[in-house]
Structures are given as C-alpha cells and as structure tokens.
Coordinates of C-alpha atoms and ligand atoms in Angstrom, one line a residue:
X1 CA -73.3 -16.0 95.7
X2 CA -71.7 -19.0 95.2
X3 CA -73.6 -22.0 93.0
X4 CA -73.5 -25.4 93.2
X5 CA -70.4 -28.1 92.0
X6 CA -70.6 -31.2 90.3
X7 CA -69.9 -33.0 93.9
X8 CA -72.6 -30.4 96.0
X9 CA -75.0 -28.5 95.9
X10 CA -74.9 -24.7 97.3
X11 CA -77.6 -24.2 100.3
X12 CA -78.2 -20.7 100.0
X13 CA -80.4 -18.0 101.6
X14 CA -82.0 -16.6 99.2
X15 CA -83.4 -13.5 101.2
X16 CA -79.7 -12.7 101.6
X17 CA -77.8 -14.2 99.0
X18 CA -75.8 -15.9 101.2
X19 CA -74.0 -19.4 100.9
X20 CA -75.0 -21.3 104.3
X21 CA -73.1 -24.0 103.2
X22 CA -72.9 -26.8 100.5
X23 CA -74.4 -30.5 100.6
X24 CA -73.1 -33.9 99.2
X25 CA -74.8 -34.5 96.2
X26 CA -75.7 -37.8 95.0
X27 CA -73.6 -39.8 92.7
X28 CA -75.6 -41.2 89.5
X29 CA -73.5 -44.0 89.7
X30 CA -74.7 -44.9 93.9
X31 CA -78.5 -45.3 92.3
X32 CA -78.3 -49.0 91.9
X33 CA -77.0 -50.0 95.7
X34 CA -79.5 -47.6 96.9
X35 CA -82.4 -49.4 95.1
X36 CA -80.4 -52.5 96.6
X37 CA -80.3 -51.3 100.1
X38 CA -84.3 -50.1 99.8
X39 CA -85.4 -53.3 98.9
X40 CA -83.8 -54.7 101.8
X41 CA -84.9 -52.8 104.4
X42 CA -88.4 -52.8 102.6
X43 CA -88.9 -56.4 103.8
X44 CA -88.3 -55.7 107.4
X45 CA -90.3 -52.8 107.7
X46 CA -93.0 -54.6 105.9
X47 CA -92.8 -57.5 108.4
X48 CA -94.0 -55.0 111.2
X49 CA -97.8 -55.2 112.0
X50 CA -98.9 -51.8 111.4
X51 CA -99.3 -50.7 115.0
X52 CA -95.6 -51.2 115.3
X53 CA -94.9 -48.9 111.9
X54 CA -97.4 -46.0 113.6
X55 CA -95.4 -46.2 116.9
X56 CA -92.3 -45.0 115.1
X57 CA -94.8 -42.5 113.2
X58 CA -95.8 -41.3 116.8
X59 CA -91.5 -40.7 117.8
X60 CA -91.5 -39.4 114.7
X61 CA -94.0 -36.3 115.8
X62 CA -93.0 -35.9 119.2
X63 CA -89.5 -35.5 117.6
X64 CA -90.6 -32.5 115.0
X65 CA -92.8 -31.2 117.6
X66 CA -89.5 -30.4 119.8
X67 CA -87.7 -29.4 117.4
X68 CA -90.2 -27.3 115.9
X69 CA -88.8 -24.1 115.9
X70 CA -85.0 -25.3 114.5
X71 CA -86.9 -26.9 111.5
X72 CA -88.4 -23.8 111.2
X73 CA -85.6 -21.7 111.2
X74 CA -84.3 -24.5 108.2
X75 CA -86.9 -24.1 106.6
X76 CA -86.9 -19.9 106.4
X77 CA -83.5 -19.6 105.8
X78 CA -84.0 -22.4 102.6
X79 CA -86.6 -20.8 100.9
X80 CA -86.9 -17.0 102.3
X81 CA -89.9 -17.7 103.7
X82 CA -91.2 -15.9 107.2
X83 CA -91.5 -18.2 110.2
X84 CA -94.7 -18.2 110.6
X85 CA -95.4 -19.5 107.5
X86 CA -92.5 -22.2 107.9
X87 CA -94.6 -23.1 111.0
X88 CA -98.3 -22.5 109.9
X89 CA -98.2 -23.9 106.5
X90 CA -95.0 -26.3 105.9
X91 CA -94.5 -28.0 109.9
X92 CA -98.1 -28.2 111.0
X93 CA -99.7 -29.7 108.1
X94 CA -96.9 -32.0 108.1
X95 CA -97.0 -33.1 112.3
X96 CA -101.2 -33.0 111.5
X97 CA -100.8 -35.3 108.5
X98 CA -98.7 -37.8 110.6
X99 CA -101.3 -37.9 113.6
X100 CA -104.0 -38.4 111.2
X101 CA -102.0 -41.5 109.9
X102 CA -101.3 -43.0 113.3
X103 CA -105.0 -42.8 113.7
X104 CA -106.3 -44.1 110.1
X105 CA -103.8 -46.1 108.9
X106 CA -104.7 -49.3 110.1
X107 CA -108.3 -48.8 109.5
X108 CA -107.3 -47.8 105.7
X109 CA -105.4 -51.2 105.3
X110 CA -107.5 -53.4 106.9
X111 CA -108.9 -56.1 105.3
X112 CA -112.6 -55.0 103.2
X113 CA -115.1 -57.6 103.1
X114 CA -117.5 -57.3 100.0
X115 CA -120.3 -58.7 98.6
X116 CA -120.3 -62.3 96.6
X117 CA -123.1 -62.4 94.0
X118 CA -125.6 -65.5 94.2
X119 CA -123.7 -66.6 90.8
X120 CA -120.9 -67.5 92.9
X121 CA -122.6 -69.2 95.8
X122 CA -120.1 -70.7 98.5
X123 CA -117.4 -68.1 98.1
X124 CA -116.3 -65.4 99.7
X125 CA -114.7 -62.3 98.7
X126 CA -112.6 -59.4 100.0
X127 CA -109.5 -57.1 99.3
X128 CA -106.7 -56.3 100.8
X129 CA -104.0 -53.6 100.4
X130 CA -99.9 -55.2 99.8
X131 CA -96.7 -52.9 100.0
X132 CA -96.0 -52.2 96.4
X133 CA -92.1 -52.2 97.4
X134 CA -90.0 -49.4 96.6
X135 CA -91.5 -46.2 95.8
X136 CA -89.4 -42.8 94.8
X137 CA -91.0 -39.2 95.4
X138 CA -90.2 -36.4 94.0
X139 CA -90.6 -33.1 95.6
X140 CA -90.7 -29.6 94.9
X141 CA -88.6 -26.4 97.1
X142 CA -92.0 -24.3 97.6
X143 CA -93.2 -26.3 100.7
X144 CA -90.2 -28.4 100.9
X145 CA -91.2 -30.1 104.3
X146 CA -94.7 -31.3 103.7
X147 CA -94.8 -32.1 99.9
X148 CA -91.8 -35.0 100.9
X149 CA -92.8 -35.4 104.3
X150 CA -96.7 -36.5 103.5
X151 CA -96.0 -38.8 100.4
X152 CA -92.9 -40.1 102.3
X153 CA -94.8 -41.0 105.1
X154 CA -97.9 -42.5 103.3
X155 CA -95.5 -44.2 101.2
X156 CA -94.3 -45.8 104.8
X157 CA -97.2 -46.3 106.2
X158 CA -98.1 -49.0 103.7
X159 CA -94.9 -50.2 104.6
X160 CA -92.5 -49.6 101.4
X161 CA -89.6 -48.1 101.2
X162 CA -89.1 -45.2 100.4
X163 CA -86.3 -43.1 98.2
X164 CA -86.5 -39.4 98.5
X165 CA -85.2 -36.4 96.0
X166 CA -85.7 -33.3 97.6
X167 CA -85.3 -30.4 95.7
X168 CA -82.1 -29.4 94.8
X169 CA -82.9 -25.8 96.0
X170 CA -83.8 -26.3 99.4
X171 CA -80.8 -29.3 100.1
X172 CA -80.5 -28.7 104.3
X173 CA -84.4 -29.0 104.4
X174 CA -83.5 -32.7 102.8
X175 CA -80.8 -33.5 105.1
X176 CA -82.8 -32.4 108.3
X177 CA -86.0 -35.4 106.6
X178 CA -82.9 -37.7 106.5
X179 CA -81.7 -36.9 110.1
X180 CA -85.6 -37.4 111.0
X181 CA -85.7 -40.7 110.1
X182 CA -82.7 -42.4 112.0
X183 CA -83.7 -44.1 114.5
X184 CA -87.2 -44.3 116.2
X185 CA -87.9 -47.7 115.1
X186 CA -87.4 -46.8 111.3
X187 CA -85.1 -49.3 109.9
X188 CA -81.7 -48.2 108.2
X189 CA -82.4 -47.4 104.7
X190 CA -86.2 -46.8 104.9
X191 CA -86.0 -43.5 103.9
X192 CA -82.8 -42.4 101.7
X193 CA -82.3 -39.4 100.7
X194 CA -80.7 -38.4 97.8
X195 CA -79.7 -35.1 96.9
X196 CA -79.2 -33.7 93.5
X197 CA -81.0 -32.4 90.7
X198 CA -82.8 -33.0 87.3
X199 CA -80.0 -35.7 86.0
X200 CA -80.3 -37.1 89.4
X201 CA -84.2 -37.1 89.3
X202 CA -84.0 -38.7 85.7
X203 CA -81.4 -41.4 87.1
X204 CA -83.4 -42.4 89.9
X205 CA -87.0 -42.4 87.3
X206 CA -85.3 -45.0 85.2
X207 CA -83.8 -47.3 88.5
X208 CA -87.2 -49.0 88.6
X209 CA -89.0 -48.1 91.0
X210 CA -92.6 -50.1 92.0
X211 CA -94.1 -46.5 92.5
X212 CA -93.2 -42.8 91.9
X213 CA -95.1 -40.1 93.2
X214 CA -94.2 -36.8 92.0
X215 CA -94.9 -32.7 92.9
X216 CA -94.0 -30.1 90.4
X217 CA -94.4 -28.6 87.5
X218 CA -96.1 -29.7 84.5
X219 CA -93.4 -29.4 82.4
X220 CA -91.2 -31.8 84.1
X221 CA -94.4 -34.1 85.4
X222 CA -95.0 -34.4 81.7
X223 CA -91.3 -36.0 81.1
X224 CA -91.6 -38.5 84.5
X225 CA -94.9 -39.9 83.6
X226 CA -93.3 -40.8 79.9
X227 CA -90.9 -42.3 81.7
X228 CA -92.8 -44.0 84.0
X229 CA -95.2 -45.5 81.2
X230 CA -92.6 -46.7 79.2
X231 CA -91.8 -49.1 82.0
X232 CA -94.9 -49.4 83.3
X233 CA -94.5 -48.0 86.6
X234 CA -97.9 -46.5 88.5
X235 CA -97.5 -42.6 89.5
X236 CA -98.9 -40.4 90.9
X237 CA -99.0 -36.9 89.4
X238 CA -98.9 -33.2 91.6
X239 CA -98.8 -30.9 89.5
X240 CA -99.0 -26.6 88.9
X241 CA -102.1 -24.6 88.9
X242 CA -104.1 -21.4 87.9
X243 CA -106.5 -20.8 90.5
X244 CA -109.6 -18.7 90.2
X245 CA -111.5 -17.3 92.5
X246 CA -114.7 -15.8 91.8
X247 CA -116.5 -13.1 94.2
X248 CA -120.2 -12.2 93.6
X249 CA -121.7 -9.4 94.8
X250 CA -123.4 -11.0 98.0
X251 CA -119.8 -12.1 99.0
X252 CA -118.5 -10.6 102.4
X253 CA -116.5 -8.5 100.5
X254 CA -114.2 -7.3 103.3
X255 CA -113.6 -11.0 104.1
X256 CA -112.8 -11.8 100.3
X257 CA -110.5 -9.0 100.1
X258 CA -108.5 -10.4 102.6
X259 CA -108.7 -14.1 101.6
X260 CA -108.0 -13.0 97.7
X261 CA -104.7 -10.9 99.6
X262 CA -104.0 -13.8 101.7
X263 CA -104.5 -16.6 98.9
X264 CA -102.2 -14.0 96.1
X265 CA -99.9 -13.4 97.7
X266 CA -98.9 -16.3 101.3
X267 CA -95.2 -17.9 100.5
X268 CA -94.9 -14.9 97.7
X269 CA -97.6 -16.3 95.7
X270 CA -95.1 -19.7 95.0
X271 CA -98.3 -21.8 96.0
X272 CA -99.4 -24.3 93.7
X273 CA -102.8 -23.6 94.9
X274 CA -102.5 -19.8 95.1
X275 CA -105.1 -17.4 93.9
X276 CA -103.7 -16.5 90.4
X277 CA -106.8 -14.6 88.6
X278 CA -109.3 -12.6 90.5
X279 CA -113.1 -12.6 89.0
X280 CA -115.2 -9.6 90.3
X281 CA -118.9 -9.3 90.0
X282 CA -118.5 -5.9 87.8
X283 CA -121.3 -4.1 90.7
X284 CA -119.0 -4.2 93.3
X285 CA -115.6 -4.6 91.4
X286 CA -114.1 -0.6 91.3
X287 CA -115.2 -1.2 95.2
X288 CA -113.3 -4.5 95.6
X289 CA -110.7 -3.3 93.9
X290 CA -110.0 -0.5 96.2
X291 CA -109.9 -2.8 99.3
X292 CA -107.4 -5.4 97.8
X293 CA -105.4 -2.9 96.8
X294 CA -105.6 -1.1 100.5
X295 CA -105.2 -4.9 102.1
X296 CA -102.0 -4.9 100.1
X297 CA -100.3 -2.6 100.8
X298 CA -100.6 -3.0 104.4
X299 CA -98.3 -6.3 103.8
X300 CA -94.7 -5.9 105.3
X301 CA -92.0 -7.3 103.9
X302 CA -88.9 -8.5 105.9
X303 CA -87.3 -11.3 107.6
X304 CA -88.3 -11.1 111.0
X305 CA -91.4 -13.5 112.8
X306 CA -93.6 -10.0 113.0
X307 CA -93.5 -9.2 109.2
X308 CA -95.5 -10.7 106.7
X309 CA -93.8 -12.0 103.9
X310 CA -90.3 -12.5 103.4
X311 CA -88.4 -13.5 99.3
X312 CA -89.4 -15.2 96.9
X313 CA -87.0 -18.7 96.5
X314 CA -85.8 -18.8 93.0
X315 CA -84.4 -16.2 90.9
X316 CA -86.0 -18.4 87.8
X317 CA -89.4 -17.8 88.7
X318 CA -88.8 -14.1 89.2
X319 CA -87.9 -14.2 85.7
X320 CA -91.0 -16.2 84.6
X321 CA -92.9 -13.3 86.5
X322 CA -90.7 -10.4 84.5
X323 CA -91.5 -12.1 81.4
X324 CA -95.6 -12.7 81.8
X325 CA -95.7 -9.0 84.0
X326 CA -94.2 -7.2 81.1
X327 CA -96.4 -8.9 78.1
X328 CA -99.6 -8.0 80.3
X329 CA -98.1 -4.6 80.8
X330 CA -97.1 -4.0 77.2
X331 CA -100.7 -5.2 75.8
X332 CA -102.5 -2.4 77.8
X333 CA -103.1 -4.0 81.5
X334 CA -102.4 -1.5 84.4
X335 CA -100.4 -2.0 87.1
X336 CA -102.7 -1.0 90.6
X337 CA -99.8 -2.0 93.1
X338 CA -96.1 -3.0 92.8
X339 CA -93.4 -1.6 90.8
X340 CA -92.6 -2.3 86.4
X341 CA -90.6 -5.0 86.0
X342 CA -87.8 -2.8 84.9
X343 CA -87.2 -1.0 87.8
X344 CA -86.9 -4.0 89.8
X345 CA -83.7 -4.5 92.1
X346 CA -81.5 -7.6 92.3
X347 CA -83.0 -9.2 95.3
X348 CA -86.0 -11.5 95.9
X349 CA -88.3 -9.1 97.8
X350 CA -90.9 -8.5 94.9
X351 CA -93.2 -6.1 95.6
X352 CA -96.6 -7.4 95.6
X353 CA -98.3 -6.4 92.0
X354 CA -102.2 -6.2 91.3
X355 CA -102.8 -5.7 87.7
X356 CA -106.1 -4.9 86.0
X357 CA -107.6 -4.4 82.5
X358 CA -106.1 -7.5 81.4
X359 CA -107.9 -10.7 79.2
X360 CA -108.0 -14.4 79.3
X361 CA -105.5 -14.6 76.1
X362 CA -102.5 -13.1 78.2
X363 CA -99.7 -15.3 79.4
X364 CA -100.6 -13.6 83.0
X365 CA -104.4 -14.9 83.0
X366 CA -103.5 -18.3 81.6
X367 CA -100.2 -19.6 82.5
X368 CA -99.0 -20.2 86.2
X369 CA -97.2 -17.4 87.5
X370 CA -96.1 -18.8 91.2
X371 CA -95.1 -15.4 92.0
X372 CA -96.3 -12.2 93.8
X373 CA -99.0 -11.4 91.3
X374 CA -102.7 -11.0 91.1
X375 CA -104.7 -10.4 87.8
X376 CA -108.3 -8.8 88.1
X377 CA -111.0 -9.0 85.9
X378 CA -114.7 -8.2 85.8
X379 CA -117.5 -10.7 85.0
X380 CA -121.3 -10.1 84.6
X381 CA -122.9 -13.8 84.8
X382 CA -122.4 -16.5 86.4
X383 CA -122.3 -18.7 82.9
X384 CA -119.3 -16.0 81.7
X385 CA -117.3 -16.5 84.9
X386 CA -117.9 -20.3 85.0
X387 CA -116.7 -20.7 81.3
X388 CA -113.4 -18.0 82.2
X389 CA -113.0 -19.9 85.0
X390 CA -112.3 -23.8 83.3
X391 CA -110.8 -21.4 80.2
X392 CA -106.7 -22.6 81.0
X393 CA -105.0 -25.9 80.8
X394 CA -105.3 -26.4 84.6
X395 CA -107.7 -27.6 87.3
X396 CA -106.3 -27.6 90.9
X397 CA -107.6 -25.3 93.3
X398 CA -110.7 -22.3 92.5
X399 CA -112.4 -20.2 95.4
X400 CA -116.0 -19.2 95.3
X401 CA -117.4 -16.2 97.5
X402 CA -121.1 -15.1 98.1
X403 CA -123.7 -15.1 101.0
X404 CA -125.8 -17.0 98.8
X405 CA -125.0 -20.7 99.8
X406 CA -126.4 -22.3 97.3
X407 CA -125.4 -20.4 94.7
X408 CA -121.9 -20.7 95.9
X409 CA -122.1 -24.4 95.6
X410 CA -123.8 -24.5 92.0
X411 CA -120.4 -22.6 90.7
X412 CA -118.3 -24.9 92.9
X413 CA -119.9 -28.0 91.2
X414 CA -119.4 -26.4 87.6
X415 CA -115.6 -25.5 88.3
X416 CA -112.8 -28.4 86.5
X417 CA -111.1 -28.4 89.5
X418 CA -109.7 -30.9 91.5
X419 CA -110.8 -28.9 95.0
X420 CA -112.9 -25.6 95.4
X421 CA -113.0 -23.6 98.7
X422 CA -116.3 -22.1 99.2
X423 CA -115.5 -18.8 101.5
X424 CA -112.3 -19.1 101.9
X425 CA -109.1 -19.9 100.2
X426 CA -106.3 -22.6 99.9
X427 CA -107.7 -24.3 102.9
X428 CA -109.2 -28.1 101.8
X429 CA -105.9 -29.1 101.4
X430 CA -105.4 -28.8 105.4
X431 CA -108.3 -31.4 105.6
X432 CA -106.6 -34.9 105.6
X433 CA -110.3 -36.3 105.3
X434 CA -110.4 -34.5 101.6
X435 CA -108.9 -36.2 98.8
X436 CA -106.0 -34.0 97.3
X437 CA -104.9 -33.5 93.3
X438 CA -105.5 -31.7 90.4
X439 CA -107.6 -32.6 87.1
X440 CA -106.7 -31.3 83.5
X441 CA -102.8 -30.8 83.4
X442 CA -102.8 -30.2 86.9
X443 CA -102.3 -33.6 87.7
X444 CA -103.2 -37.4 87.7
X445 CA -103.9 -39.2 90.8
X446 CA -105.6 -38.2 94.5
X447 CA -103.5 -38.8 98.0
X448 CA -104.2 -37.5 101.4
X449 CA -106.1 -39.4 103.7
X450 CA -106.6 -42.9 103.6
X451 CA -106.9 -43.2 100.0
X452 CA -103.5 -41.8 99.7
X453 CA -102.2 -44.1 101.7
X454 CA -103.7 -47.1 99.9
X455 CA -102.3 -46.1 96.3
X456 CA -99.0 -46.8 97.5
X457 CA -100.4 -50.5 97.9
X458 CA -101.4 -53.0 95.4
X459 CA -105.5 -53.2 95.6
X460 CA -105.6 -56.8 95.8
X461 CA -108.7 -58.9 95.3
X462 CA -109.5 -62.3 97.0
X463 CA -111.9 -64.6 96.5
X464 CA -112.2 -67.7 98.2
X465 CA -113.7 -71.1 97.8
X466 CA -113.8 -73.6 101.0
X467 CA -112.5 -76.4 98.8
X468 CA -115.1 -78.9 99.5
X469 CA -117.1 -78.8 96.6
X470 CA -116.6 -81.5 94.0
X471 CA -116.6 -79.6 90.7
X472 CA -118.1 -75.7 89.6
X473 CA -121.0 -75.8 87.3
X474 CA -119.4 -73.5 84.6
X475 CA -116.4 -76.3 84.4
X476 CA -115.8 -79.0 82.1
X477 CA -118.0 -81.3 80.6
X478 CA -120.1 -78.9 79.2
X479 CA -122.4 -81.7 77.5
X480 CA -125.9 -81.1 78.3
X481 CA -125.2 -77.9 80.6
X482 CA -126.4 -75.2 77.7
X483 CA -130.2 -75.3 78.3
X484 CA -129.6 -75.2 82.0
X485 CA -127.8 -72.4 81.8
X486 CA -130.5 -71.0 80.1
X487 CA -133.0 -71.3 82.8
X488 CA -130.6 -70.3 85.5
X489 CA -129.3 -67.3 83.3
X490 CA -132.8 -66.5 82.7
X491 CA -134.4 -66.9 86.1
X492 CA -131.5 -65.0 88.0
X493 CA -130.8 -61.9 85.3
X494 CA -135.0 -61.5 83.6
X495 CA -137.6 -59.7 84.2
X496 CA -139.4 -61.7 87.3
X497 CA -136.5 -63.2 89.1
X498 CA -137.8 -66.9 90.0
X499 CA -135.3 -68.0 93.4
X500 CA -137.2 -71.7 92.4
X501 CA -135.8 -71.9 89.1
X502 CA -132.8 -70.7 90.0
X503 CA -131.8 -73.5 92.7
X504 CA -133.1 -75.8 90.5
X505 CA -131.0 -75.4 87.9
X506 CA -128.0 -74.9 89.8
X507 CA -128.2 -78.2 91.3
X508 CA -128.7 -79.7 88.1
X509 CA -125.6 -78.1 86.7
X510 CA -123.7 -79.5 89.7
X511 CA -124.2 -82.9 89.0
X512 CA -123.3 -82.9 85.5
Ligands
NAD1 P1 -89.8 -28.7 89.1 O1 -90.7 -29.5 88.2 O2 -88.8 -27.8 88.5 O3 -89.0 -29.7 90.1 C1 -89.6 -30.6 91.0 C2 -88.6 -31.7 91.3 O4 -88.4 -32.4 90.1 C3 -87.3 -31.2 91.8 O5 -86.9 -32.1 92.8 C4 -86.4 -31.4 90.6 O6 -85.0 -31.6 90.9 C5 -87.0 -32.6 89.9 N1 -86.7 -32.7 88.5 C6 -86.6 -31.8 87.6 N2 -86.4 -32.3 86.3 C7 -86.5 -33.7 86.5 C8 -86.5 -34.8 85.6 N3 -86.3 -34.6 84.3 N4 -86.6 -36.0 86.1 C9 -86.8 -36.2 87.4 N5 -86.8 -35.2 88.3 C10 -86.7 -33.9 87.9 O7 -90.7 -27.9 90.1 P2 -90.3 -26.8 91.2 O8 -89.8 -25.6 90.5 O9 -89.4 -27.5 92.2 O10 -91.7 -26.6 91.9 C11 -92.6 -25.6 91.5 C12 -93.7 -26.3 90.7 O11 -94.3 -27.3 91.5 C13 -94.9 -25.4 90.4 O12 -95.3 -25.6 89.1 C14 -96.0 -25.8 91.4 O13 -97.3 -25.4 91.0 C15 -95.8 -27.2 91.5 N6 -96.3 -27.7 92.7 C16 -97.4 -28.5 92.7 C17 -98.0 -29.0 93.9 C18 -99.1 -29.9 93.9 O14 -99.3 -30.5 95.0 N7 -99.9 -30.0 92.9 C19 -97.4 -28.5 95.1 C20 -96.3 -27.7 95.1 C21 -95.8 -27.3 93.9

C-alpha cells in the first residue's frame, strides 16, 4: 500500500489494500483565493429567490438518483463498506435530506411575524433569516457522503457559500461532491472542495470563515471550536458518542437482540451513534446474551451486495480497538464472540467481538470505541441503569427497550442525550423533522430540518415604526415624565391592570 505525498493524497481500498489512485491535494498557500472566489459567488447565489436555489437542489437529486449505484460503488470501495449500506445509510439519507429541503426551505426562511407588546404601541416586529456568507464544513470518512452532503446543502440553502474539507481518507468520495455540483444552476465556486488533511483543515479554520460546522471527533472538535472562539466565529459542533442502550425485561427481546446486533455492529460499529454498551435487565440477561451472541454470528463478512458487513476504514481505529479490547480483556472481561486482539490478521475484516463481565471504569465502557465491539453489562433498577447510562463524558444517541410504553419514555426523558430511540436503534437521525446533535462533549449545536438550515443564517430582528409619530414617550425631555411613568408602569405591569390608566398616561407622555 502506497500512502499519500505532500502533492496527493492516496485513495485507497481499504478492504483490499489497494491504491485506486491518488487525488490533488490542496495547497495551503490556494486558501486565500478560494475564500476570494467563495465570497464572490456567495453574492450571486444569494441574489436567487429561494425557489430558484431549490430548483437546482431538485437537479441536484435527480442527478444522485441516476447515478445512484456508481456513487455507491465510490462510496464502498472508499471506506470498505457493503453496498447496501453505501445505499441505505450514506445515499438515501442524503437524496431524503435534499427533498425535504426543496420542500421546507422556503417556509424555514420566510419571514416570522411576532408579537409587539402594548409598551411599544404603533410598531411592528418580525425576523428574518440573512446568508451569513461563507461557511466551511468539515467532515468526517465514516459516512463520507451525507455528513458533507447535508451541512453542505443546508449551508446552500440559506444561500452561502460554501467551502468543503472532506476527509482526507475517503478523497474520490470528495471529488464525486465536487463533480455534483457543476452545473445545475449552482454557480462556479459555490461549493469548493478542498482536499487535504489536518494542516489543511487548520489552514482553512483560521481563513475566516462567517461559519464552520464541523463532524468528528472530540479531540479535534475541541481544537476547531478554540479556534473558532478566538476569532469569534459561530460553529456548529458534531461530535463522537457512547451510546447505551438499555433492555428491560418486558422488551421484545428477540427484536432487541437484533436491533442491539444491528446498532453494534452496521458500518463495523464506526457509527457515531452506534450502540457501544449494552445494559441488560439481569432476569433476562444470560438469555439475551445467548441470542446476541447467536444473531452475531450469523453476520457474513465480505465484499459482495449479499453479505453483511464488509472492513473497517482506518487502520487507526483498529488500533484504538486493540488498545481498549486488550485493557478490558486483561482486567477480567470475557470475550463471548470474536477473536483476542493478538491473533488478529493484517486486514480490516474484524471479527465482531461481544465482551462481558466488564465495569463502567474500563476504557471499553467509557471511551468511544467506533469499532466492531459491544460491551454487556447487567443492571437491576431502573435508577442504577439511568445513572450508568449518563456515567461517560458523552451524550449523543441512547436506545431504550420494553413493552411498557411509558416506562420506556420515563428512562428516555432521564437519559443526557441529545436523541433517544425508543424500540429501536440509530433511527431519529433519518427523521429530518428531529433536531440532530449531541449534549455533553458530544457536541454543541442542533441542524437537520429547518432549524438546521436557519443557523447557517443570521437571526435577524426587525422592528418597525411607521415614521409618523412626532416624538416616543421614553425620549428626551424627560422633565415632568417620571410620575407618569409611574402610573403607566404601574397600571400596565401591577396587580389589577387598569387599560384607563394606561391610555391616559401614555398620551400624556406623548405630549411632553
Ligand atoms: P477526525 O476528528 O479525525 O477528522 C474529522 C475531520 O477533521 C477530517 O476531515 C480531518 O481531516 C479534519 N481535521 C483533523 N484535524 C483537524 C484540525 N486540527 N483542524 C481542522 N480540521 C482537522 O474524525 P474522523 O476520524 O474523520 O471521524 C470519526 C469521528 O467522528 C468519531 O469520533 C465519530 O464519532 C465522529 N462523528 C460524529 C458524528 C456526529 O454527527 N456527531 C458523525 C460521524 C462521525
């Protein structure tokens, strides 16, 4: 295998190992015309009305829609992913998130009328939502389409510009989003895309950029949003997570087995909202136990659209998995399924590991493993599994399972979490209608449905005064005004509001 030079970066296969080919990384020194050419094309695309922005949004679709099945095939090859998860969970949510736009958008960024108080008789008030300008986003290899694609688009929508880093693992799934957006209405230099890595990504964070919405891991989130604070730049936050989910007794159980399977272990657990510890009601845990196992090891590994899972995308993260596998391992857990980490082979086919009799104080239970792993644990009480639960430094996703509805709901309003799933895993991210982002250190900020395309604008507040007026009461001279004030203050804000008093007053004021 081949890695990347200073000039490109080295697409490669990482089921195989193979080099596909090598992409033209970004020069540090071609940041400051790009932010030049973005602001440019900013104002045109800004001057569209937004029916005009959604029609290229609707190209857009019809484009990935034909052309589904070579995006996929992009996508698979970039991050050893199956097809049918390059289609299900990358290209769908992405096409569904652009339809939902050309149908909200202009209803998110309309004009909102609110409420004047009496106080301000005469006016009128409202807000409206204004392009913030240029905005960079960041994005991660796991899901490499959708996590550019939707913040991209948003971003758009509101009608900035928009530059893109795309992971520097998954470089031809960047160069297909540039390709995308040629044409179709979308002026040139809309979107640029700009390939390279972490001293590319720290260029472009200190360019100065009106916006910067990240996804990734905390580690490097922490370092953008110093950045972005010490020049005052809003961001937006999408960080890693440690998902629980919790099964009580009542669940279905044969359904949670395979959603705890499903939610482990999808994309080879490199999910940011994966299940990563398993809570068991102890009554029925020996039991669950067995079936997650047996759903496990039904799983087939390979590369073609019939199996079920195909590598893992980064030979780091195996090693982050080595490291936390062989702690737990070495401080007494057992390993129900998979192979030790010392009899692994070179490749990026893990095999899929359950692990029991471990605790909350191991790496493994605490830490984000984004990896084919899933810890188990027993719990006796609802209070015990609620307080293991919120026990790490992260909040994204949790999953609660029982027949007992409301019960189910009383944990899922107890969990720090930025989303639960009641029944089910993963899933509330697929509904554009639910706000999306973490709470704790899994992140700052919500997108996703029409809030998410509004905090790419300014929230800007008018009020507005007909101009005919002579004066305002609460402007100069103030000579003989305090005792009227008083009585208006009085009369408007006490106990028994008098409308009488009020007027009175008011008029009074006006003619001082
Ligand atoms: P990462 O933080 O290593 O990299 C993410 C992006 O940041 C890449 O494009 C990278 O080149 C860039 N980058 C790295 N250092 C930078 C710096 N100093 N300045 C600017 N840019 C920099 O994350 P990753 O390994 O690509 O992705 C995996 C992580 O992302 C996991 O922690 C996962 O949980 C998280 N994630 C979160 C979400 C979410 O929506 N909350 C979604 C997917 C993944």
């Amino acid at each position: 295998m081949q890695i990347s030079t200073a000039d490109t970066l080295a697409a490669i296969n990482p089921a195989t190992g193979e080099k596909m080919t090598e992409v033209k990384m970004t020069r540090v020194e071609e940041i400051k015309d790009i932010y030049v050419q973005s602001r440019e094309a900013q104002r045109d695309w800004a001057s569209k009305s937004i029916k005009d922005r959604m029609e290229s949004f609707r190209r857009l679709r019809l484009e990935m829609v034909d052309r589904m099945e070579e995006i996929a095939e992009v996508i698979s090859k970039s991050t050893g992913k199956v097809l049918t998860e390059a289609i299900t969970a990358d290209i769908m949510p992405t096409i569904d998130a652009i339809m939902h736009m050309e149908k909200y958008a202009e209803r998110g960024l309309k004009r909102k009328k609110v409420k004047t108080p009496l106080l301000l008789i005469g006016k009128k008030s409202y807000v409206e939502w204004m392009p913030r300008g240029t905005v960079l986003i960041i994005s991660p290899w796991n899901y490499p389409l959708n996590l550019a694609m939707v913040p991209v688009l948003s971003a758009l929508a509101g009608g900035n510009s928009v530059i893109l880093k795309p992971s520097e693992v998954t470089p031809l799934v960047g160069e297909i989003m540039a390709e995308l957006f040629r044409g179709k209405g979308f002026p040139l230099h809309i979107v640029q895309v700009v390939q390279g890595g972490r001293e590319v990504g720290e260029a472009l964070t200190s360019a100065g950029a009106d916006y910067i919405f990240f996804t990734g891991s905390v580690h490097t989130g922490k370092k953008i949003g110093e950045a972005a604070a010490r020049n005052l730049i809003p961001s937006t936050l999408e960080l890693g997570g440690k998902d629980p989910m919790i099964v009580f007794k009542d669940a279905n159980l044969e359904r949670a087995a395979k959603g705890a399977v499903w939610g482990a272990f999808t994309n080879s657990g490199q999910v940011c909202m994966s299940t990563e510890r398993l809570y068991v009601e102890q009554s029925v845990y020996q039991e669950f136990l067995q079936m997650i196992k047996k759903e496990t090891e039904r799983i087939k590994h390979g590369a073609s659209v019939d199996d079920d899972l195909g590598s893992m995308t980064s030979h780091s993260q195996k090693e982050i998995l080595r490291e936390q596998i062989t702690e737990a391992l070495s401080a007494g857990a057992i390993l129900e399924t998979g192979v030790h980490p010392e009899e692994w082979d070179e490749s990026l086919f893990l095999p899929l590991m359950i692990l029991t009799n471990v605790s909350p104080d191991m790496a493994i239970m605490k830490e984000e493993s984004f990896g084919p792993v899933l810890p188990i644990m027993a719990f006796e009480t609802m209070d015990e599994v609620i307080e293991l639960a919120n026990s790490t430094r992260y909040g994204l996703n949790a999953s609660v399972w029982s027949g007992d509805m409301e019960k189910a709901r009383m944990t899922a309003g107890r969990l720090l979490s930025g989303a639960v799933v009641i029944n089910d895993v993963i899933t509330s991210v697929a509904n554009h209608h639910l706000p999306f982002g973490g709470v704790k250190e899994s992140g700052i900020g919500r997108y996703h449905g029409e809030q998410g395309i509004q905090i790419f604008c300014h929230e800007k507040a008018v009020l507005e005064d007909s101009g005919k007026r002579r004066t305002e009461v609460q402007w100069f001279p103030y000579e003989g005004k305090y005792p009227l004030f008083i009585k208006l203050f009085k009369s408007y804000f006490g106990k028994r509001k008098n409308y009488l008093k009020f007027v009175d007053a008011y008029a009074r004021l006006l003619k001082k």
